[in-house]
Amino acid sequence: MKRILAAGAALAAFAVTAAHAAPVYVQAGRLLADPATGKVETNKTVVIDNGRVVRIEDGFTGEGNVVDLKDSFVLPGLIDSHVHLTSEQNPNSRLLEVTQSSAEQAMVGARYAKRTLKAGFTTVADLGGDNEAIFALRKATASGDVAGPRILAAGSAVSVHGGHGDINGFREDVMHVLRPESVCSGAEDCRRAVREQVWKGADIIKITATGGVLSNTAAGLAQQFQEDELASIVESAHRMGRQVTAHAHGVDGINAFLKAGGDSIEHGTYLDDASIALFKKNGAYLVPTLMAGDFVARIAASPGNFFTPAQTAKALEAGPKMLDMARKAHNGGVKIAFGTDSGVSAHGDNAGEFALLVKAGLTPLEAIQTATVNAAAHFKMSNEIGSLTPGKAGDLIAVKGDPLKDVTVLKNVSFVMKGGVAY
């Protein structure tokens, strides 16, 4: 059976869809069906059947399963290329690392997945979390047991012993228990780590090519993997049909990873002209995560700072530099995919990244493209998501204002549909 949202005050309700129900007619006052073109059309009806767009009709058509968005601006569901659904930074984060089970983390993730979906993000990439928790959440959102976005999951990040992604700052016996099997040293061991993550279910391989702000160790933000380790990781992942993305702040780690053939960089704080040339040579994407930089800098400088001394020093160093980094990359022609690192900042606030991208020099349309067609291309899913062209998933959102004039209206999404299901 299908219960589909229809018009007016019912827009906040849930709708449940089954495979063989009648088509859904989404009547859009304004429609940005393909952000790549920037073309906004008026008075259109998006026809969705069996979870997919089948056609777009002129005027307001359809009977029965009608969604009335005549007063709204409709665009494809948004894509966040970097989240951590099973956690969120707070003063108790370090305690939760040693007290929450994998099952509890999955339950926390269910709450944040729903919040993310209701914010208009119908697809996310979860880049680093407990394998058991995030892979279970991915399956639950795919089946409809949990309301949430489509999830591409990396699971545990491939990291160096003692570096960002390893367990740091606890008693040694505790750290041995909590250390993930994806931590590695040496090219052969890192090849093992990649293969095991694929075996366990990773859609994408996430590595920590440099130090990180929130690892509780005074190890800086520079390169941590050796060049032969990076080459082994990238080759092993590509041979098993997986892309590799790298958390990377320091320019040495950014450039070493790109030289090894890596597919994308998360953060990219200290990228330089050589980095930009490598991005363009490889066709690699940058995921700037400007909200994360803004958040950690604000927390570290506040009277209520709950970071450790090591985290605070790195937050104050890296956070304020990220906006200028994104501006430099954009001016240099680097391909940008939208990503927030939510879980550092609050889940559900993801659309705050749009204003920061515009502040870094992108137009509102370019910012929207990062979260639709660019992100879809980044994940090689352009045939599935990113625009509302026939054959693609029926993922769409609506807002009351015009995001091409004021991108901040995307912070107030009034309607969300994923795969033909309205939430």
Coordinates of C-alpha atoms in Angstrom, one line a residue, residues 104-253:
E104 CA 23.9 2.1 20.8
Q105 CA 25.8 4.0 18.1
A106 CA 23.5 2.7 15.4
M107 CA 20.5 3.9 17.5
V108 CA 22.1 7.3 17.8
G109 CA 22.7 7.2 14.0
A110 CA 19.0 6.5 13.4
R111 CA 18.1 9.7 15.2
Y112 CA 20.6 11.8 13.2
A113 CA 19.8 10.1 9.9
K114 CA 16.1 11.2 10.2
R115 CA 17.2 14.7 11.2
T116 CA 19.5 14.8 8.1
L117 CA 16.8 13.6 5.7
K118 CA 14.3 16.1 7.0
A119 CA 16.9 18.8 6.4
G120 CA 16.7 17.9 2.7
F121 CA 19.7 15.6 2.3
T122 CA 18.5 12.5 0.6
T123 CA 22.0 11.0 0.0
V124 CA 25.1 11.1 2.3
A125 CA 28.5 9.6 2.5
D126 CA 29.4 8.5 6.0
L127 CA 33.2 8.8 6.2
G128 CA 34.5 7.1 9.3
G129 CA 32.6 5.3 12.0
D130 CA 32.2 2.0 13.7
N131 CA 31.8 -0.7 11.0
E132 CA 29.0 -2.6 12.7
A133 CA 27.0 0.5 13.5
I134 CA 27.1 2.4 10.2
F135 CA 26.7 -0.7 8.0
A136 CA 23.6 -1.7 10.0
L137 CA 22.2 1.9 9.7
R138 CA 22.9 1.9 5.9
K139 CA 20.9 -1.3 5.5
A140 CA 18.0 0.0 7.7
T141 CA 17.7 3.3 5.7
A142 CA 17.8 1.4 2.4
S143 CA 15.0 -1.0 3.5
G144 CA 12.9 1.8 4.9
D145 CA 13.1 0.4 8.5
V146 CA 14.7 3.7 9.5
A147 CA 13.9 7.1 8.0
G148 CA 17.1 8.5 6.6
P149 CA 19.1 9.3 3.5
R150 CA 20.7 6.9 1.1
I151 CA 24.0 6.1 2.7
L152 CA 27.4 5.4 1.2
A153 CA 29.5 4.1 4.1
A154 CA 33.2 3.9 4.5
G155 CA 33.1 2.4 8.0
S156 CA 36.4 2.5 9.9
A157 CA 39.0 4.8 8.3
V158 CA 42.4 3.4 7.2
S159 CA 44.9 5.1 9.5
V160 CA 48.5 4.9 10.7
H161 CA 49.4 3.5 14.1
G162 CA 49.3 6.4 16.6
G163 CA 47.9 8.9 14.1
H164 CA 44.6 10.5 13.3
G165 CA 42.0 7.7 13.2
D166 CA 43.7 5.6 15.7
I167 CA 42.6 5.7 19.4
N168 CA 44.6 8.3 21.3
G169 CA 44.7 9.8 24.8
F170 CA 43.3 6.9 26.9
R171 CA 45.0 4.3 29.1
E172 CA 47.1 1.9 27.0
D173 CA 45.0 -1.2 27.7
V174 CA 41.8 0.7 26.8
M175 CA 43.4 1.9 23.5
H176 CA 44.4 -1.7 22.6
V177 CA 40.8 -2.8 23.0
L178 CA 39.3 0.1 21.0
R179 CA 41.9 0.2 18.2
P180 CA 40.2 -0.6 14.8
E181 CA 41.7 -3.3 12.6
S182 CA 41.9 -0.7 9.8
V183 CA 45.0 0.9 11.5
C184 CA 48.1 -0.1 9.6
S185 CA 51.9 0.4 9.1
G186 CA 53.8 -0.4 6.0
A187 CA 52.6 -0.9 2.4
E188 CA 51.6 -4.6 2.9
D189 CA 49.7 -4.0 6.1
C190 CA 47.9 -1.1 4.5
R191 CA 46.9 -3.2 1.6
R192 CA 45.5 -5.7 4.1
A193 CA 43.5 -2.9 5.8
V194 CA 41.9 -1.8 2.6
R195 CA 40.9 -5.3 1.6
E196 CA 39.4 -6.0 5.0
Q197 CA 37.3 -2.8 4.9
V198 CA 36.0 -3.9 1.5
W199 CA 35.4 -7.4 2.8
K200 CA 33.4 -5.9 5.8
G201 CA 31.2 -3.8 3.5
A202 CA 32.8 -0.4 2.7
D203 CA 31.3 1.4 -0.2
I204 CA 34.3 3.8 -0.3
I205 CA 37.7 3.8 1.4
K206 CA 38.4 6.7 3.7
I207 CA 42.0 7.3 4.8
T208 CA 43.6 9.8 7.2
A209 CA 46.5 11.1 5.1
T210 CA 47.4 13.8 7.7
G211 CA 46.9 14.6 11.3
G212 CA 43.5 15.8 12.3
V213 CA 42.1 18.5 14.6
L214 CA 40.0 16.2 16.8
S215 CA 42.5 13.4 17.4
N216 CA 43.7 13.8 21.0
T217 CA 47.4 13.9 20.2
A218 CA 49.9 16.7 19.6
A219 CA 51.0 15.2 16.3
G220 CA 50.3 18.2 14.1
L221 CA 48.4 18.3 10.8
A222 CA 51.1 17.2 8.4
Q223 CA 51.5 14.0 6.4
Q224 CA 51.3 10.7 8.3
F225 CA 51.3 7.9 5.7
Q226 CA 54.5 7.2 3.7
E227 CA 54.3 7.4 -0.1
D228 CA 54.6 3.7 -0.6
E229 CA 51.7 3.2 1.9
L230 CA 49.5 5.7 0.0
A231 CA 50.3 4.0 -3.3
S232 CA 49.4 0.6 -1.9
I233 CA 46.1 1.9 -0.5
V234 CA 45.0 3.6 -3.7
E235 CA 46.0 0.7 -5.9
S236 CA 44.3 -1.9 -3.6
A237 CA 41.1 0.1 -3.4
H238 CA 40.9 0.7 -7.1
R239 CA 41.5 -3.0 -7.9
M240 CA 38.5 -3.8 -5.7
G241 CA 36.3 -1.2 -7.3
R242 CA 36.4 1.4 -4.6
Q243 CA 37.2 5.1 -4.6
V244 CA 39.6 6.4 -2.0
T245 CA 39.1 9.7 -0.3
A246 CA 41.6 11.3 2.1
H247 CA 41.1 13.4 5.2
A248 CA 44.0 15.8 4.6
H249 CA 45.0 19.2 6.1
G250 CA 48.7 19.5 5.5
V251 CA 49.9 20.3 2.0
D252 CA 52.5 17.5 2.0
G253 CA 49.8 14.9 2.7

